[in-house]
Coordinates of C-alpha atoms in Angstrom, one line a residue:
M28 CA 86.6 160.7 183.4
E29 CA 85.7 159.5 180.1
K30 CA 82.5 158.3 179.9
I31 CA 81.5 155.6 177.1
H32 CA 78.0 154.7 176.6
L33 CA 76.9 151.2 175.3
Y34 CA 73.7 150.6 174.1
H35 CA 72.0 147.4 173.0
T36 CA 68.9 145.3 171.7
N37 CA 68.6 141.4 171.2
D38 CA 66.3 139.2 170.0
V39 CA 63.9 141.4 168.3
H40 CA 62.6 138.6 166.7
S41 CA 61.2 140.9 164.1
H42 CA 58.7 142.5 166.4
L43 CA 59.0 145.5 164.1
E44 CA 55.6 147.3 166.1
N45 CA 58.3 148.3 168.6
W46 CA 61.0 149.8 166.2
P47 CA 59.9 153.3 165.3
R48 CA 60.3 154.1 169.1
I49 CA 63.5 152.0 169.5
H50 CA 64.7 154.0 166.1
Q51 CA 63.7 157.3 167.6
F52 CA 65.2 156.8 171.4
I53 CA 68.7 155.7 169.9
N54 CA 69.3 158.9 167.7
Q55 CA 68.0 161.2 170.4
Q56 CA 70.3 159.3 172.8
R57 CA 73.3 159.3 170.5
Q58 CA 73.0 163.2 169.8
Q59 CA 72.7 164.0 173.6
H60 CA 75.6 162.2 174.4
L61 CA 77.9 163.2 171.6
A62 CA 76.9 166.7 172.4
A63 CA 78.2 165.9 176.2
G64 CA 81.5 164.9 174.9
D65 CA 80.8 161.1 175.6
E66 CA 81.7 158.1 173.6
F67 CA 78.4 156.1 172.0
F68 CA 78.4 152.7 170.5
L69 CA 75.5 150.8 169.2
F70 CA 75.2 146.7 169.0
D71 CA 72.7 144.2 168.2
I72 CA 73.3 140.4 170.0
G73 CA 71.2 138.6 167.6
D74 CA 68.1 137.6 166.5
F75 CA 67.1 140.8 165.0
I76 CA 65.6 138.9 162.0
D77 CA 62.9 136.3 162.6
R78 CA 60.8 134.8 159.3
W79 CA 57.6 134.8 161.0
H80 CA 57.2 138.3 159.7
P81 CA 56.4 139.0 155.9
L82 CA 58.7 141.6 155.4
T83 CA 61.5 139.7 157.2
E84 CA 60.3 136.5 154.9
A85 CA 59.6 138.1 151.6
T86 CA 63.4 139.7 151.8
K87 CA 64.9 136.8 154.0
G88 CA 65.7 139.5 156.3
K89 CA 67.5 142.3 154.3
A90 CA 64.7 144.3 155.0
N91 CA 65.6 144.5 158.7
I92 CA 69.5 145.0 157.8
A93 CA 68.2 148.2 156.3
L94 CA 67.0 149.1 159.3
L95 CA 69.9 148.6 161.5
N96 CA 71.6 150.7 158.8
N97 CA 69.1 153.3 159.3
S98 CA 69.8 153.2 163.1
R99 CA 73.8 153.7 162.6
Y100 CA 74.6 150.4 164.3
T101 CA 78.2 149.7 165.4
A102 CA 77.9 145.9 165.2
V103 CA 76.3 143.0 165.4
T104 CA 76.7 139.5 166.3
I105 CA 74.3 136.7 164.8
G106 CA 71.7 134.6 166.8
N107 CA 70.2 131.1 165.8
N108 CA 67.1 133.0 163.7
E109 CA 70.0 134.2 161.5
G110 CA 72.4 131.3 161.6
V111 CA 70.3 128.2 161.3
N112 CA 67.0 129.6 160.0
L113 CA 68.3 130.8 156.4
P114 CA 69.7 128.6 154.1
H115 CA 73.4 128.9 153.3
S116 CA 73.2 131.4 150.3
D117 CA 70.4 133.8 152.1
L118 CA 72.7 133.9 154.9
H119 CA 76.0 134.3 153.1
H120 CA 74.5 137.3 151.2
L121 CA 72.4 138.8 154.5
Y122 CA 74.7 140.9 155.2
D123 CA 75.8 142.4 151.9
E124 CA 74.6 146.0 152.4
A125 CA 75.5 146.2 155.9
H126 CA 76.9 149.5 157.2
F127 CA 78.1 148.0 160.3
D128 CA 80.5 145.1 161.6
I129 CA 79.3 141.4 162.0
L130 CA 81.4 140.3 165.1
L131 CA 81.6 136.3 165.1
A132 CA 84.5 134.2 165.9
N133 CA 82.9 130.5 166.1
L134 CA 81.3 130.1 162.8
Y135 CA 83.3 129.0 159.6
Q136 CA 82.8 128.1 156.3
K137 CA 83.5 124.4 155.9
N138 CA 87.1 125.0 154.6
G139 CA 87.9 126.6 158.1
E140 CA 88.0 129.7 157.0
I141 CA 86.2 133.0 158.5
P142 CA 83.0 134.1 156.1
D143 CA 84.3 136.9 154.3
W144 CA 81.1 138.9 155.7
A145 CA 82.3 138.4 159.5
Q146 CA 85.4 139.2 161.6
P147 CA 85.8 137.6 165.4
Y148 CA 86.4 140.7 166.8
K149 CA 87.6 144.3 166.0
I150 CA 89.2 147.2 168.5
Y151 CA 87.2 150.5 168.3
Q152 CA 89.1 153.5 169.6
T153 CA 87.5 156.4 171.7
K154 CA 88.7 159.8 170.7
S155 CA 90.9 160.0 173.8
G156 CA 92.6 156.7 172.6
T157 CA 90.7 154.2 174.8
K158 CA 90.8 150.9 172.7
L159 CA 87.8 148.6 172.8
A160 CA 88.1 145.1 172.0
V161 CA 84.7 143.6 170.8
I162 CA 84.3 140.2 170.2
G163 CA 81.1 138.6 168.9
L164 CA 80.2 134.6 170.1
T165 CA 76.8 132.8 168.9
A166 CA 75.3 129.6 170.2
N167 CA 76.6 126.5 168.6
F168 CA 74.3 124.1 166.9
S169 CA 76.9 122.4 165.3
Q170 CA 74.9 119.8 163.8
L171 CA 72.5 122.3 162.1
Y172 CA 75.3 124.4 160.7
T173 CA 77.0 121.5 159.2
L174 CA 73.9 120.5 157.7
L175 CA 73.7 124.0 156.0
G176 CA 77.3 124.2 154.9
W177 CA 78.9 125.7 157.6
K178 CA 81.1 124.8 161.1
G179 CA 80.2 125.8 164.4
T180 CA 82.7 125.4 167.1
D181 CA 82.9 125.8 170.7
P182 CA 82.4 129.6 171.7
F183 CA 84.7 129.0 175.1
L184 CA 87.6 127.4 173.1
E185 CA 87.0 130.4 170.4
I186 CA 87.3 132.9 173.4
K187 CA 90.0 131.3 175.4
K188 CA 92.4 131.1 172.4
R189 CA 91.8 135.2 171.5
L190 CA 91.5 136.4 175.0
K191 CA 95.2 137.1 175.6
Q192 CA 95.4 138.6 172.3
L193 CA 92.8 141.1 172.8
K194 CA 94.0 142.2 176.3
Q195 CA 97.3 142.7 174.6
Q196 CA 95.4 145.1 172.0
A197 CA 92.7 146.9 173.8
D198 CA 91.6 148.5 177.7
I199 CA 88.2 147.3 177.7
V200 CA 87.1 143.8 176.2
I201 CA 83.1 143.1 175.7
L202 CA 81.5 140.0 174.5
L203 CA 78.8 140.2 172.5
S204 CA 77.1 136.9 173.8
H205 CA 73.8 135.1 171.8
L206 CA 74.9 132.1 174.1
G207 CA 72.4 132.5 176.6
I208 CA 72.5 133.7 180.7
R209 CA 74.2 130.3 182.0
D210 CA 76.9 130.7 179.3
D211 CA 77.4 134.3 180.1
E212 CA 78.0 133.5 183.9
R213 CA 80.0 130.6 183.2
M214 CA 82.1 133.3 180.8
A215 CA 82.3 135.6 183.5
E216 CA 83.4 133.2 185.9
Q217 CA 86.2 131.5 183.8
F218 CA 87.3 134.9 182.0
P219 CA 87.6 137.3 184.6
E220 CA 89.5 139.5 181.7
L221 CA 86.0 140.2 180.4
D222 CA 85.0 144.0 181.4
V223 CA 81.3 143.5 179.9
I224 CA 79.1 140.7 178.3
L225 CA 75.9 141.7 176.6
G226 CA 74.0 138.7 176.3
A227 CA 70.9 137.3 174.2
H228 CA 69.4 134.0 173.4
T229 CA 67.0 133.0 176.6
H230 CA 65.3 136.4 176.7
H231 CA 66.6 137.4 180.1
V232 CA 66.0 140.7 181.5
L233 CA 68.6 142.0 183.7
E234 CA 67.3 145.5 184.7
N235 CA 70.2 146.9 186.6
G236 CA 72.7 144.2 185.1
K237 CA 74.1 141.3 187.1
L238 CA 77.8 141.7 188.0
V239 CA 79.8 138.2 188.4
N240 CA 83.2 138.5 189.4
H241 CA 84.7 141.6 187.6
T242 CA 82.3 141.3 184.5
L243 CA 78.7 143.5 184.3
L244 CA 76.6 141.3 182.1
G245 CA 73.8 143.2 180.8
A246 CA 70.6 142.0 178.8
A247 CA 67.4 143.7 176.8
G248 CA 64.7 140.7 177.5
K249 CA 63.2 139.7 173.8
F250 CA 60.9 141.4 170.9
G251 CA 62.2 144.9 171.5
Y252 CA 60.5 145.3 174.5
Y253 CA 63.6 147.0 176.0
V254 CA 66.8 149.2 175.3
G255 CA 70.0 148.0 177.1
H256 CA 72.5 150.6 178.5
M257 CA 75.8 150.3 180.0
T258 CA 78.0 153.7 181.0
L259 CA 81.6 152.9 181.8
E260 CA 83.4 155.6 183.3
L261 CA 87.4 155.5 183.1
D262 CA 90.3 157.3 184.6
E263 CA 93.4 159.0 183.0
Q264 CA 95.0 155.4 183.2
K265 CA 92.2 154.3 180.7
S266 CA 91.2 151.9 183.7
V267 CA 87.2 151.3 184.4
M268 CA 86.1 152.9 187.5
N269 CA 82.8 152.6 187.4
K270 CA 80.0 150.4 185.5
Q271 CA 76.6 150.3 185.6
A272 CA 73.7 148.7 183.5
T273 CA 70.0 150.0 183.0
L274 CA 67.2 149.2 180.9
Y275 CA 64.6 151.2 178.8
E276 CA 61.1 150.2 178.4
V277 CA 60.2 150.6 174.8
D278 CA 56.3 151.3 175.7
K279 CA 57.2 153.8 178.0
L280 CA 59.2 156.1 175.5
P281 CA 57.7 158.9 173.8
A282 CA 55.6 157.8 170.8
V283 CA 56.7 158.5 167.6
E284 CA 54.8 160.7 165.1
N285 CA 53.3 158.6 162.3
E286 CA 53.8 155.3 164.3
R287 CA 50.9 153.3 163.4
E288 CA 51.6 154.0 159.6
Q289 CA 55.1 152.9 160.0
I290 CA 54.2 149.5 161.5
Q291 CA 51.8 149.0 159.2
S292 CA 53.8 149.7 156.3
Y293 CA 56.4 146.7 157.3
L294 CA 53.6 144.7 157.2
D295 CA 52.0 145.5 154.0
T296 CA 55.2 145.8 151.8
G297 CA 56.0 142.2 153.1
K298 CA 52.4 140.9 152.3
D299 CA 52.8 142.6 149.0
L300 CA 56.5 141.0 148.1
L301 CA 54.5 137.6 149.1
K302 CA 51.5 137.8 146.9
T303 CA 52.3 135.1 144.5
T304 CA 50.0 132.7 143.8
V305 CA 50.9 128.8 145.2
T306 CA 47.6 127.3 144.1
S307 CA 44.0 127.6 143.5
L308 CA 41.8 125.6 145.8
A309 CA 38.6 124.2 144.7
H310 CA 37.2 124.0 148.5
T311 CA 38.2 125.2 151.7
L312 CA 41.0 123.3 153.5
D313 CA 40.1 123.8 157.4
S314 CA 42.3 123.6 160.4
D315 CA 41.5 122.7 164.0
P316 CA 43.9 122.3 166.6
F317 CA 41.9 119.7 168.4
Q318 CA 40.5 117.6 165.1
E319 CA 42.4 116.2 162.5
T320 CA 41.3 117.8 159.4
E321 CA 42.2 117.5 155.4
L322 CA 44.6 120.2 155.9
S323 CA 46.3 119.1 158.7
H324 CA 46.6 115.2 157.2
L325 CA 48.2 116.8 154.1
L326 CA 50.8 118.4 155.8
C327 CA 51.6 115.4 157.5
Q328 CA 51.4 113.2 154.5
A329 CA 53.7 115.7 153.3
V330 CA 56.4 115.5 155.6
R331 CA 56.3 111.7 155.3
E332 CA 57.0 111.5 151.7
W333 CA 59.2 114.8 151.7
C334 CA 61.6 112.5 154.1
Q335 CA 60.9 109.5 152.9
A336 CA 60.1 107.9 156.1
D337 CA 57.6 105.0 157.2
C338 CA 55.2 107.1 159.3
A339 CA 54.8 110.6 160.5
M340 CA 53.2 112.5 162.8
I341 CA 52.7 116.3 163.6
N342 CA 50.9 118.2 166.0
A343 CA 47.9 120.1 164.5
G344 CA 48.8 123.3 166.7
L345 CA 50.9 123.9 163.9
L346 CA 48.3 125.0 161.3
L347 CA 46.7 128.7 162.6
G348 CA 44.2 128.8 160.2
P349 CA 42.1 127.7 157.0
L350 CA 43.1 128.0 153.0
T351 CA 40.7 128.8 150.7
G352 CA 40.6 130.1 147.1
E353 CA 43.7 131.8 145.6
V354 CA 46.6 130.7 148.1
T355 CA 49.6 132.8 148.0
E356 CA 53.0 132.4 149.7
Y357 CA 51.5 135.3 152.4
D358 CA 48.9 132.9 153.1
L359 CA 51.2 130.0 153.9
L360 CA 53.5 132.5 155.8
S361 CA 50.3 133.2 158.0
V362 CA 48.9 129.4 159.1
C363 CA 52.4 128.0 159.6
P364 CA 55.0 130.9 160.5
H365 CA 56.9 128.6 162.5
P366 CA 61.0 128.3 161.8
I367 CA 60.4 124.6 162.2
N368 CA 61.9 121.8 160.3
P369 CA 61.3 118.2 159.8
C370 CA 63.2 115.6 161.5
V371 CA 63.5 111.9 160.9
V372 CA 64.3 109.3 164.1
E373 CA 64.9 105.4 163.9
L374 CA 62.9 103.7 166.5
S375 CA 62.1 100.2 167.2
G376 CA 58.3 98.7 167.2
E377 CA 58.2 99.1 171.2
E378 CA 59.6 102.5 171.3
L379 CA 57.1 103.9 168.4
A380 CA 54.5 102.6 170.4
K381 CA 55.3 104.1 173.5
M382 CA 55.6 107.1 171.7
L383 CA 52.0 107.1 169.7
V384 CA 50.7 106.2 173.1
E385 CA 51.8 109.2 175.0
S386 CA 50.7 111.6 171.7
M387 CA 47.5 110.7 172.3
D388 CA 47.3 112.0 176.2
D389 CA 44.8 115.5 176.1
S390 CA 46.7 117.2 178.4
L391 CA 49.8 117.5 176.3
H392 CA 47.2 118.7 173.2
H393 CA 46.1 121.3 175.7
R394 CA 49.4 122.5 176.6
Q395 CA 50.7 125.8 175.8
I396 CA 54.5 126.6 174.6
K397 CA 56.8 129.2 173.6
G398 CA 59.9 128.6 171.8
L399 CA 61.5 125.7 169.7
G400 CA 60.1 127.2 166.7
F401 CA 56.7 127.6 167.6
R402 CA 54.9 130.5 166.7
G403 CA 51.4 129.1 167.7
T404 CA 49.7 129.2 170.9
V405 CA 48.8 125.1 172.2
I406 CA 50.1 121.8 170.7
G407 CA 46.9 120.5 169.6
R408 CA 46.2 116.8 169.2
F409 CA 48.4 115.0 166.9
V410 CA 47.8 113.8 163.3
Y411 CA 49.4 110.6 161.6
D412 CA 50.2 109.4 158.4
Q413 CA 50.7 105.5 157.7
I414 CA 50.0 105.3 161.4
H415 CA 46.5 103.6 162.2
F416 CA 44.8 102.5 165.4
R417 CA 42.2 99.8 165.3
S418 CA 41.1 97.6 167.8
G419 CA 43.6 97.9 170.3
C420 CA 46.4 97.8 168.1
I421 CA 49.0 100.1 166.3
F422 CA 49.4 99.5 162.4
I423 CA 52.4 101.2 160.2
D424 CA 51.6 100.8 156.7
N425 CA 48.1 98.5 157.6
E426 CA 50.8 95.9 159.3
K427 CA 50.5 95.4 162.6
I428 CA 53.5 97.1 164.4
V429 CA 56.3 94.8 165.0
R430 CA 58.1 94.9 168.5
N431 CA 62.0 94.6 167.5
R432 CA 61.8 96.2 163.9
T433 CA 63.1 99.0 163.0
Y434 CA 61.3 102.3 161.8
T435 CA 61.6 105.8 160.7
L436 CA 59.5 108.3 162.2
A437 CA 59.3 112.1 160.4
L438 CA 58.0 114.6 162.8
P439 CA 58.5 118.4 163.8
D440 CA 61.6 118.9 164.7
M441 CA 60.4 121.0 167.9
F442 CA 59.7 117.4 169.5
T443 CA 63.2 116.5 169.6
F444 CA 64.9 119.2 171.7
G445 CA 64.7 117.6 175.0
H446 CA 61.1 118.8 176.2
F447 CA 58.9 116.2 174.9
F448 CA 58.9 112.2 174.8
K449 CA 61.7 112.0 177.4
D450 CA 61.2 108.2 177.4
V451 CA 62.0 107.4 173.9
L452 CA 63.9 110.6 172.4
P453 CA 66.7 111.3 173.9
G454 CA 69.9 109.9 172.9
K455 CA 68.6 109.1 169.8
E456 CA 70.4 110.1 166.4
K457 CA 68.3 112.5 164.9
R458 CA 68.3 113.3 161.0
Y459 CA 67.3 117.2 160.5
I460 CA 66.3 118.1 157.0
L461 CA 67.1 121.6 156.2
P462 CA 66.8 124.1 154.9
E463 CA 62.9 123.6 154.0
F464 CA 60.4 124.6 156.9
M465 CA 56.9 123.4 157.5
R466 CA 55.2 125.7 155.0
D467 CA 57.9 125.2 152.4
I468 CA 56.9 121.0 152.4
L469 CA 53.0 122.2 152.6
K470 CA 53.9 124.6 149.2
W471 CA 55.4 121.9 147.6
K472 CA 52.6 119.0 148.3
L473 CA 49.9 122.1 147.3
E474 CA 51.8 122.8 144.0
N475 CA 52.3 119.1 143.1

């Protein structure tokens, strides 16, 4: 039987503290399998970059691509951290120096053409002539992609129109899917022609894979905690006779010589690249998740001004520390590492008042959240600009709120993704302001 080994990573999110062991393990496995005469392929399923890490932020992800090159990846697809957390130009040039294939079937330029740095799929051939068709798909944040100058399309429609062609060209069809576990399961149910789906996005862990119909799903969690491995065994007619999946826990892999020094060097290099001074403060600007401070109000004011809205609200938990003395770009990244953009919604006075009352709930302030771009711990209390509370009444720009008047409210986009203010925000049109993150707007305010 022919043996084909598929290794995969996903959602590393620039957790480079795990990278030395991953790199060493991958190289050792490659040598072992090739020495045995087997086939070896290595894929990343997106969100390899995350701009919380200073090296990623300073290089807009290009340092991460160098790591993938060094580990000799076969191909990657993109996640939302590559796709919607980089300005158009930075994504366009992210893979300029890549030594691997970028497979992506559902992202186009505005004119409908495939970006010149990507291809929808590729056919790989083993030494014995077995052909593997590998196609990539990413989560379709179509509204955000449009704002950034791209065109995202429905991944199900894209694979449906290509699957017959892939089956004609190849013996095995593999999907690199940054869609999430539910969509992966739907893909397997709707398209039994898929032999393997390597998954990502929802950070799910499939220790021994998951068989849905005839399709084997694999996924390796998040942050480089695992490396995934699938083994396919084929008979002489190139039919898959056996397929198995497993995960390797990275913290149980052998340590790497000078491991701590390597990890520290990633941080130090990034810090050095971000040492440009933004401003010099005459006094310290403190942060406190449960108190309004000068710094939190400054950011809230900046968000309102940047968005040209009637009023604004932010959560104080966005700011993870104080600013003092000479403030560098690294300082701004440290206190505000989130890939969170501002958003503007139109609300009636009645809706706005309802939302503001809910925002004052102390249990909400202490709520811990993960995901949605948030890189802190607790939401914290809400801070407002051009919103005041006096004698049991709400005032917008010093005028008592009018029940049927329309107001524009600027707020962090994390609150618009369906988890908060469910009686007001769902169904409302949202205007996302891209590509600036909160720290970019704070930088603008401090410079001015």
